Coordinates of C-alpha atoms and ligand atoms in Angstrom, one line a residue:
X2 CA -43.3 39.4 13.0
X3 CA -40.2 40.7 10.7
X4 CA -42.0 41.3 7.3
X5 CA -39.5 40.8 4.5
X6 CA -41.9 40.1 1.9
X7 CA -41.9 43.3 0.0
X8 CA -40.7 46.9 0.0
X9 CA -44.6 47.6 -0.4
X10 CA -45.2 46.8 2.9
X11 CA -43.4 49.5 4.4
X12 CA -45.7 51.9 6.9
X13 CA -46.3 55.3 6.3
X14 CA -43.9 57.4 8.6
X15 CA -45.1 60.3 10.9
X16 CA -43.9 62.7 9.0
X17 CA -45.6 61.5 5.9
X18 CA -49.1 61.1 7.7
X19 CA -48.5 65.0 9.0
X20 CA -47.8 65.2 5.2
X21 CA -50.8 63.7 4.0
X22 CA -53.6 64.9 7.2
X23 CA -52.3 68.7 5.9
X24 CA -52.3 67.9 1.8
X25 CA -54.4 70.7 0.1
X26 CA -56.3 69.0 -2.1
X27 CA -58.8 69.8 -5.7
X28 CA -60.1 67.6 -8.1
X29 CA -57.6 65.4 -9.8
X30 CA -60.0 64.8 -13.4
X31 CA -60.4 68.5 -13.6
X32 CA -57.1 68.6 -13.2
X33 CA -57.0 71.1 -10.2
X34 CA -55.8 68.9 -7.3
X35 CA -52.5 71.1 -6.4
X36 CA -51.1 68.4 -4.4
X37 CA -51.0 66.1 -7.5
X38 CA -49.8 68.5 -9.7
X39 CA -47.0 69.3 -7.6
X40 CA -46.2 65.5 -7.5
X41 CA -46.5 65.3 -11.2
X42 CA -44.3 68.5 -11.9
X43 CA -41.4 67.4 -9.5
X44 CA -41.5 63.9 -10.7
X45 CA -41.1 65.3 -15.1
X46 CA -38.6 67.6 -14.0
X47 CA -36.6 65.0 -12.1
X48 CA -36.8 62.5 -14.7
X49 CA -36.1 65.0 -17.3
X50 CA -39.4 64.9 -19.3
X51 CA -41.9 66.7 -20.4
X52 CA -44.7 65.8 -18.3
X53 CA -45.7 63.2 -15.9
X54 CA -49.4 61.8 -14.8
X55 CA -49.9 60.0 -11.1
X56 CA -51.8 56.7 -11.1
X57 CA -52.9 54.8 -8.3
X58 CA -50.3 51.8 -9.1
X59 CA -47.2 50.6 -10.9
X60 CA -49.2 47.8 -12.8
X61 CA -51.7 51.5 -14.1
X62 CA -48.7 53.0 -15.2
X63 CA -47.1 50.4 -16.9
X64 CA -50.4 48.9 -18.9
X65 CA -51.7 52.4 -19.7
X66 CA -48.3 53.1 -21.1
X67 CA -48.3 50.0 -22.9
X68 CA -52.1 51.1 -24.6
X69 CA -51.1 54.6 -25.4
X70 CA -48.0 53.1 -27.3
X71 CA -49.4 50.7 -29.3
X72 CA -52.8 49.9 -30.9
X73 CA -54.8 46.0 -30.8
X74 CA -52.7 43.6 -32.8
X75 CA -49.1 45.2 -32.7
X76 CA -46.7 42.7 -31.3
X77 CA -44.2 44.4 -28.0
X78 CA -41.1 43.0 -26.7
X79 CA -40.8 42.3 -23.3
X80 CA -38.2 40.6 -21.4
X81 CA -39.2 36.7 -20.5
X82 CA -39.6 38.0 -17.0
X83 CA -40.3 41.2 -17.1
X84 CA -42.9 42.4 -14.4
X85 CA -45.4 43.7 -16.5
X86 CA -45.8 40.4 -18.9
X87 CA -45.7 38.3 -15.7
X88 CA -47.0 39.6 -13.1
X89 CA -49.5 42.1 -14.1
X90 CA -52.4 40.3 -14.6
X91 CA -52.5 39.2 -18.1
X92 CA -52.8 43.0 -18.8
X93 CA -51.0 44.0 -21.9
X94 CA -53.7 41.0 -23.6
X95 CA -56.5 42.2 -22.1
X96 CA -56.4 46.1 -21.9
X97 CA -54.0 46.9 -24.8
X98 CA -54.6 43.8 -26.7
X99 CA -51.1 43.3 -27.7
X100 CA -49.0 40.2 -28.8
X101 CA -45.8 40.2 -26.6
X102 CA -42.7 38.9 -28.1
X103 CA -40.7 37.7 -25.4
X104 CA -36.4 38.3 -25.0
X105 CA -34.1 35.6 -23.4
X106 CA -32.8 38.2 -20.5
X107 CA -30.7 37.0 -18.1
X108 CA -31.8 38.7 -14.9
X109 CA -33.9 40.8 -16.8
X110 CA -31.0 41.9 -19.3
X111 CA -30.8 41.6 -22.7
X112 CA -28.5 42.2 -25.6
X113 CA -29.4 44.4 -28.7
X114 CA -29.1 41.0 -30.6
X115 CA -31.6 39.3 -28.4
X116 CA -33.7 42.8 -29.9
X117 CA -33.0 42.1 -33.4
X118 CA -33.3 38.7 -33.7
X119 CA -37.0 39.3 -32.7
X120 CA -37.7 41.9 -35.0
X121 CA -36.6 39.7 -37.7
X122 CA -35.2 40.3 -40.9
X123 CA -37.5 41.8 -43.8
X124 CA -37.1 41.2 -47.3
X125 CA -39.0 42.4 -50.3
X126 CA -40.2 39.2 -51.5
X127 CA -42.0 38.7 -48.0
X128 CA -45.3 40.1 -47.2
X129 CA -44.7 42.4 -44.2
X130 CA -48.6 42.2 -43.4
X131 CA -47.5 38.8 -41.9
X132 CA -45.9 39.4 -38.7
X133 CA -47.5 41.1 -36.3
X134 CA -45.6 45.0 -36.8
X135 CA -43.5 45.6 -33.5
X136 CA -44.1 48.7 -32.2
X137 CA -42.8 48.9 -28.3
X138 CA -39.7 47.9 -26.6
X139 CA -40.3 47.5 -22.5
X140 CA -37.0 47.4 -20.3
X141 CA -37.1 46.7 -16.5
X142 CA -34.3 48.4 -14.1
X143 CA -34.1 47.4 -11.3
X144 CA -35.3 44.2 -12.8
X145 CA -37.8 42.0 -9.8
X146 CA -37.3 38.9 -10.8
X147 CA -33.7 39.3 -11.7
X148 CA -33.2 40.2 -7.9
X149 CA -32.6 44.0 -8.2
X150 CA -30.2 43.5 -10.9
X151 CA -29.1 47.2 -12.0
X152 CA -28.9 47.4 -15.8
X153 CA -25.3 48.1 -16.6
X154 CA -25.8 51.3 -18.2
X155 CA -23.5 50.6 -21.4
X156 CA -25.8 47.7 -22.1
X157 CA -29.1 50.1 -21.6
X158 CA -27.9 52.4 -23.8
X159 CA -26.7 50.2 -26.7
X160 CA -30.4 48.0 -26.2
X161 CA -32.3 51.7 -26.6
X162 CA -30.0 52.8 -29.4
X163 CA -30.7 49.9 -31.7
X164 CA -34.5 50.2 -30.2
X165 CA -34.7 53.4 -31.8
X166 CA -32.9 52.6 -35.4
X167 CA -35.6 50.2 -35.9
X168 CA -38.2 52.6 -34.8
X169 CA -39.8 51.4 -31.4
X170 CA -41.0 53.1 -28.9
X171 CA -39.2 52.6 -25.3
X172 CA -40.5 52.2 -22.0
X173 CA -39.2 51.5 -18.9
X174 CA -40.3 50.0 -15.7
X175 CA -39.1 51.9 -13.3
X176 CA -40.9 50.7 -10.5
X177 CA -37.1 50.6 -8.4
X178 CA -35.6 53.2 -10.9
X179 CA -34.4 55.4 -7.6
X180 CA -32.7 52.3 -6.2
X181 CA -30.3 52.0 -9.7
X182 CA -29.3 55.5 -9.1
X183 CA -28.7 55.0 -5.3
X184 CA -26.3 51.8 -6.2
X185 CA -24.4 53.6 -9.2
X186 CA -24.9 57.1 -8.8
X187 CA -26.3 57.6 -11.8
X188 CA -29.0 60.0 -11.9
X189 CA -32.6 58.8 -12.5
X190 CA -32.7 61.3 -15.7
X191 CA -29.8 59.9 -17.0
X192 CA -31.8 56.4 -17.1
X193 CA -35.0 58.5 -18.3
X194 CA -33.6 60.1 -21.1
X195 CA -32.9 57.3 -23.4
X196 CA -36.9 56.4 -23.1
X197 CA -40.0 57.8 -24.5
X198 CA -42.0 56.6 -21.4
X199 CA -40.9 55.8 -17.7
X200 CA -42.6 54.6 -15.1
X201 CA -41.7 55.1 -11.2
X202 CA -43.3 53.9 -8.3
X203 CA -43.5 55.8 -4.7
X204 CA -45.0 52.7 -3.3
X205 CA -42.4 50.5 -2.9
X206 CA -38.5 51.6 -1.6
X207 CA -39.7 55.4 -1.0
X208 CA -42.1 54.1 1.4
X209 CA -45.2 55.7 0.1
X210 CA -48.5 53.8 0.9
X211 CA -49.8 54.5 -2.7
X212 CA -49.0 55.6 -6.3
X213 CA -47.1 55.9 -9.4
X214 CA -46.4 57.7 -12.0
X215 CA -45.3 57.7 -15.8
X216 CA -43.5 60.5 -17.4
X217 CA -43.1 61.3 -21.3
X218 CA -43.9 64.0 -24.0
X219 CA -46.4 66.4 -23.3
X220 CA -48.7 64.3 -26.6
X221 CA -47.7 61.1 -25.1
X222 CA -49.2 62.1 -21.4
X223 CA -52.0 64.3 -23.0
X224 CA -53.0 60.5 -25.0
X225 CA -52.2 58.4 -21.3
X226 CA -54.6 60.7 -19.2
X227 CA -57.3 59.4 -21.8
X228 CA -56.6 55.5 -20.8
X229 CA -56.0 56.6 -16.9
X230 CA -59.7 57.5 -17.3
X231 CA -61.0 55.1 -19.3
X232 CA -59.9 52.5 -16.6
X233 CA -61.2 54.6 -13.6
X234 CA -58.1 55.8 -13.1
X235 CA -59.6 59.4 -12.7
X236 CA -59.0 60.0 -8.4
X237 CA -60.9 63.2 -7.3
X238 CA -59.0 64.2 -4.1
X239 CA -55.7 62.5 -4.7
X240 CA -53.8 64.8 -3.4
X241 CA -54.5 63.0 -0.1
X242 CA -52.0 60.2 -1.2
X243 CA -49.9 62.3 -3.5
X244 CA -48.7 63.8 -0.3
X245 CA -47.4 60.6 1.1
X246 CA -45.9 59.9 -2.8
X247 CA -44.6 63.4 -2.9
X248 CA -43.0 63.7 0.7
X249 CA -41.6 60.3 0.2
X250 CA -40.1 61.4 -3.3
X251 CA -38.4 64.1 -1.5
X252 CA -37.4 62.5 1.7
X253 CA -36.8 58.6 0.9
X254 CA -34.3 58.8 -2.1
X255 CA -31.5 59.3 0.0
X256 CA -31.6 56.5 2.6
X257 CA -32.0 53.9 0.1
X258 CA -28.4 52.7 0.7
X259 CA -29.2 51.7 4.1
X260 CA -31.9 49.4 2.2
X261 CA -29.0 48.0 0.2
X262 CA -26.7 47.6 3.2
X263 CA -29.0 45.2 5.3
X264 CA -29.9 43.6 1.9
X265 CA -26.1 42.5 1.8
X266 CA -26.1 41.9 5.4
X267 CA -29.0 39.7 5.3
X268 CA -27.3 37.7 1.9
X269 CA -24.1 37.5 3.6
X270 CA -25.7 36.3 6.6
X271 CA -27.1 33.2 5.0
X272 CA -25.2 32.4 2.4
X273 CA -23.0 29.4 3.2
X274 CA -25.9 28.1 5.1
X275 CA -26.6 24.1 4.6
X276 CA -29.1 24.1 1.9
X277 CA -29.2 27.6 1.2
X278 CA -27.3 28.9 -2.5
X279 CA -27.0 32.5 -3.1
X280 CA -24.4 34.5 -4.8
X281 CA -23.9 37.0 -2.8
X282 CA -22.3 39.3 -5.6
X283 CA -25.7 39.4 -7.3
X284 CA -27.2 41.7 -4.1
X285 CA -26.7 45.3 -6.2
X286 CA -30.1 46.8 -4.7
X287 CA -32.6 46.0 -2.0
X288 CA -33.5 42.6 -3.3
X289 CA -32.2 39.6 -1.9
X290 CA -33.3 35.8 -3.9
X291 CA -32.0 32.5 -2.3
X292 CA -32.2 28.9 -3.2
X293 CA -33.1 26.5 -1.2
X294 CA -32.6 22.4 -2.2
X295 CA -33.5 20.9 1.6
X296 CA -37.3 21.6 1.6
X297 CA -39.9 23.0 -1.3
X298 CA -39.2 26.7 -1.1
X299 CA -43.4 27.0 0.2
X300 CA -42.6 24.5 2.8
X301 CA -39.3 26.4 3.7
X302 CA -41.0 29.5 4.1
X303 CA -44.1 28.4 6.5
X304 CA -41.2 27.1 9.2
X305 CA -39.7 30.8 8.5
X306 CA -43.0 32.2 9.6
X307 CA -43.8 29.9 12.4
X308 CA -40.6 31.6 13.8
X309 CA -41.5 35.2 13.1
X310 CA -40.2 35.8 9.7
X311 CA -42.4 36.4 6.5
X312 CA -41.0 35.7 3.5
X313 CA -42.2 34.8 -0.2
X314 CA -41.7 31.6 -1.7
X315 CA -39.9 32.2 -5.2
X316 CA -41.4 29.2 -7.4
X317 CA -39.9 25.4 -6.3
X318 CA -36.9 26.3 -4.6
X319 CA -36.7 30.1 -4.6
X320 CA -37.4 32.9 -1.7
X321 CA -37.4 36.2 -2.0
X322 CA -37.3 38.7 1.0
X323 CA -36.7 42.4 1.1
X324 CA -36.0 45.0 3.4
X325 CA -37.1 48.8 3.6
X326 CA -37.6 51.6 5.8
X327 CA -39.1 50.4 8.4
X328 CA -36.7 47.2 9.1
X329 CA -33.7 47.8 11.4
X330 CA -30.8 46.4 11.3
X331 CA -31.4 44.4 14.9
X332 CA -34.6 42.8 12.4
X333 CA -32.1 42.1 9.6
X334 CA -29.8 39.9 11.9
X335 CA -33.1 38.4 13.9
X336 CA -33.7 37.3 10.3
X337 CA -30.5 35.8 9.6
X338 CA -31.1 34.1 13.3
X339 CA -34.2 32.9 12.0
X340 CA -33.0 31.4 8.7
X341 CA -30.0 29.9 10.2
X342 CA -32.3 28.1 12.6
X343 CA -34.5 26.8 10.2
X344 CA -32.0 25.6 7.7
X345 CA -29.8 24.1 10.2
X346 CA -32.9 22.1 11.4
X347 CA -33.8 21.2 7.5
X348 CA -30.4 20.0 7.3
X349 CA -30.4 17.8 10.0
X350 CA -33.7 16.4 9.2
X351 CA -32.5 16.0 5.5
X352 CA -28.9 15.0 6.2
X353 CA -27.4 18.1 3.8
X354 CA -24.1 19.1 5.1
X355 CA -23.4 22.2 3.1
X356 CA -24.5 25.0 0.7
X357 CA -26.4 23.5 -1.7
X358 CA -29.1 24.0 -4.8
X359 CA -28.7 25.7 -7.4
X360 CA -28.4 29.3 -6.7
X361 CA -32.0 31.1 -7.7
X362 CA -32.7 31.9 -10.6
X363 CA -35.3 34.3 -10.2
X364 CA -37.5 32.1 -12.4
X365 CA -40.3 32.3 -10.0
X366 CA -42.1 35.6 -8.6
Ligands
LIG30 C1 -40.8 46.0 -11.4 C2 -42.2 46.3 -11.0 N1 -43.0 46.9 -11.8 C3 -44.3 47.2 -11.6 C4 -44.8 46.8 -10.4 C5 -46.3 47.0 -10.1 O1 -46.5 47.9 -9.1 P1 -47.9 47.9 -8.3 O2 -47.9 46.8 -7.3 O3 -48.0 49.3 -7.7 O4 -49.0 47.7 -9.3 C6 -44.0 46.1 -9.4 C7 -44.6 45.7 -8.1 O5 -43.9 45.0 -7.3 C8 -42.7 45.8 -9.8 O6 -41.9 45.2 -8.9

């Protein structure tokens, strides 16, 4: 079975499991787990902050940043797709209770207008106890659902600047923040800077079987610890999967590119396909989303796996597949094989004689 579902399926290497069988390890809530520390150290001075704090997943590191900006009742402006308002769990409601305001991004980008048209104009004659008071802006790059779109870095910085003039905090979702820097060669800290809070994830790309962590101020981390534990976020020996996090943080970065190479390969490989619509110039990263119009996308995806391919459907008509360190580039053209088949067969059956549907949207997950 080729599994393209998600760069968190990748399997520990050997090196990493030597790594993490040899980890010295404390007690990460008394803060002396050396293993962790050494993660958290390497990952502040890498993204250019302060301090940092390792969590057990992206979805801990984004929701406890989320609470330690922002008290019950403020309102926080997500994108309309962004990972933490969709797909973590109804979260930011129910830990931070918190009111998102939602931006009209196009693959998880958005303008600085999109930012001030929901903050809204105030005026003296309006009560300003009203409207719930904004108080966090959340950014996603590389954006999911957008397909690994890399937010141009012009746009970031205008988005942040205005952010800041009306006096939000920032955060970023930097689940896939090492996958920007390996597609423009900008560096991660560059990103980091114009954000009070970043979150990066070891799990995913880098290969690491668990972890995250979120960087910031020394206050702001001090005031995230306290949420990390009040969710049982506290890890005893975690140096035992800090190891993995930390050997993939200084081992994986590099070879990202050959993640994005057999992402093209695979988009190129399929698009043109009968019944198949992807733009293949939207493939910046490691994340490659197809239409399909000859079959529901759930349906398309079951005749993928009775062939050997797993896949995610992508709402209706989406899929999403996504390779990492452990796919070669014989799986990425048995995959293209595999699609070809299956769409060619589709076709047949539905009588569709070229590319077709609309190209996905990244609407669904
Ligand atoms: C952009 C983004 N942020 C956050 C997360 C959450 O990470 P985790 O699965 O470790 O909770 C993911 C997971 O896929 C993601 O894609």
């Amino acid at each position: 079975m080729i599994d393209l579902r998600s760069d968190t399926c990748s399997q520990p290497t050997k090196a990493m499991r030597d790594a993490i069988a040899n980890a010295p390890v404390g007690d990460d809530v008394y803060g002396d787990d050396p293993t962790v520390k050494a993660l958290e150290r390497e990952v502040a001075e890498l993204l250019g902050k302060e301090d940092a704090v390792y969590m057990v997943t992206g979805t801990m590191t984004n929701q406890v940043a989320i609470r330690a900006h922002t008290e019950p009742g403020d309102a926080v402006l997500f994108d309309q797709n962004a990972h933490v308002y969709i797909l973590e769990g109804g979260a930011p409601a129910a830990f931070s209770g918190v009111l998102p305001r939602l931006l009209p991004g196009v693959r998880g980008v958005f303008t600085p207008e999109d930012v001030s048209n929901a903050l809204g104009v105030s005026h003296r004659f309006f009560p300003n106890t009203i409207p719930a008071p904004v108080k966090l802006l959340c950014l996603e790059n590389t954006h999911n659902i957008g397909g690994g779109k890399v937010w141009p870095i012009e746009r970031l910085q205008a988005v942040c600047e205005l952010g800041r003039q009306r006096g939000l905090a920032l955060h970023l979702d930097g689940a896939r923040l090492w996958h920007a820097t390996a597609a423009t060669g900008i560096p991660e800290r560059e990103y980091a800077r114009h954000f009070d809070s970043v979150s990066v994830c070891f799990s995913k790309g880098l290969g690491a079987p668990v972890g995250s962590a979120l960087a910031g101020s020394r206050d702001f981390i001090a005031r995230a610890r306290r949420f990390k534990q009040q969710i049982g976020g506290g890890f005893r020996q975690a140096g035992i999967i800090a190891a993995g996090a930390l050997h993939a943080l200084r081992n994986h970065r590099e070879r990202l590119q050959e993640d994005h190479e057999h992402a093209r390969m695979l988009a190129n490989g399929i698009a043109g396909l009968p019944g198949i619509s992807l733009d293949v110039s939207a493939i910046e990263t490691n994340i490659v989303r197809f239409g399909v119009s000859s079959l529901p996308a759930g349906t398309f995806v079951e005749r993928l796996y009775d062939k050997g391919l797993y896949v995610l459907p992508s709402g209706a008509d989406g899929v999403r597949a996504i390779p990492y360190l452990n796919i070669t580039r014989q799986q990425v053209q048995e995959a293209i094989d595999i699609i070809s088949v299956v769409a060619q067969e589709n076709a047949r059956n539905a009588g569709v004689s070229g590319p077709g549907g609309k190209v996905s949207s990244g609407a669904g997950y």
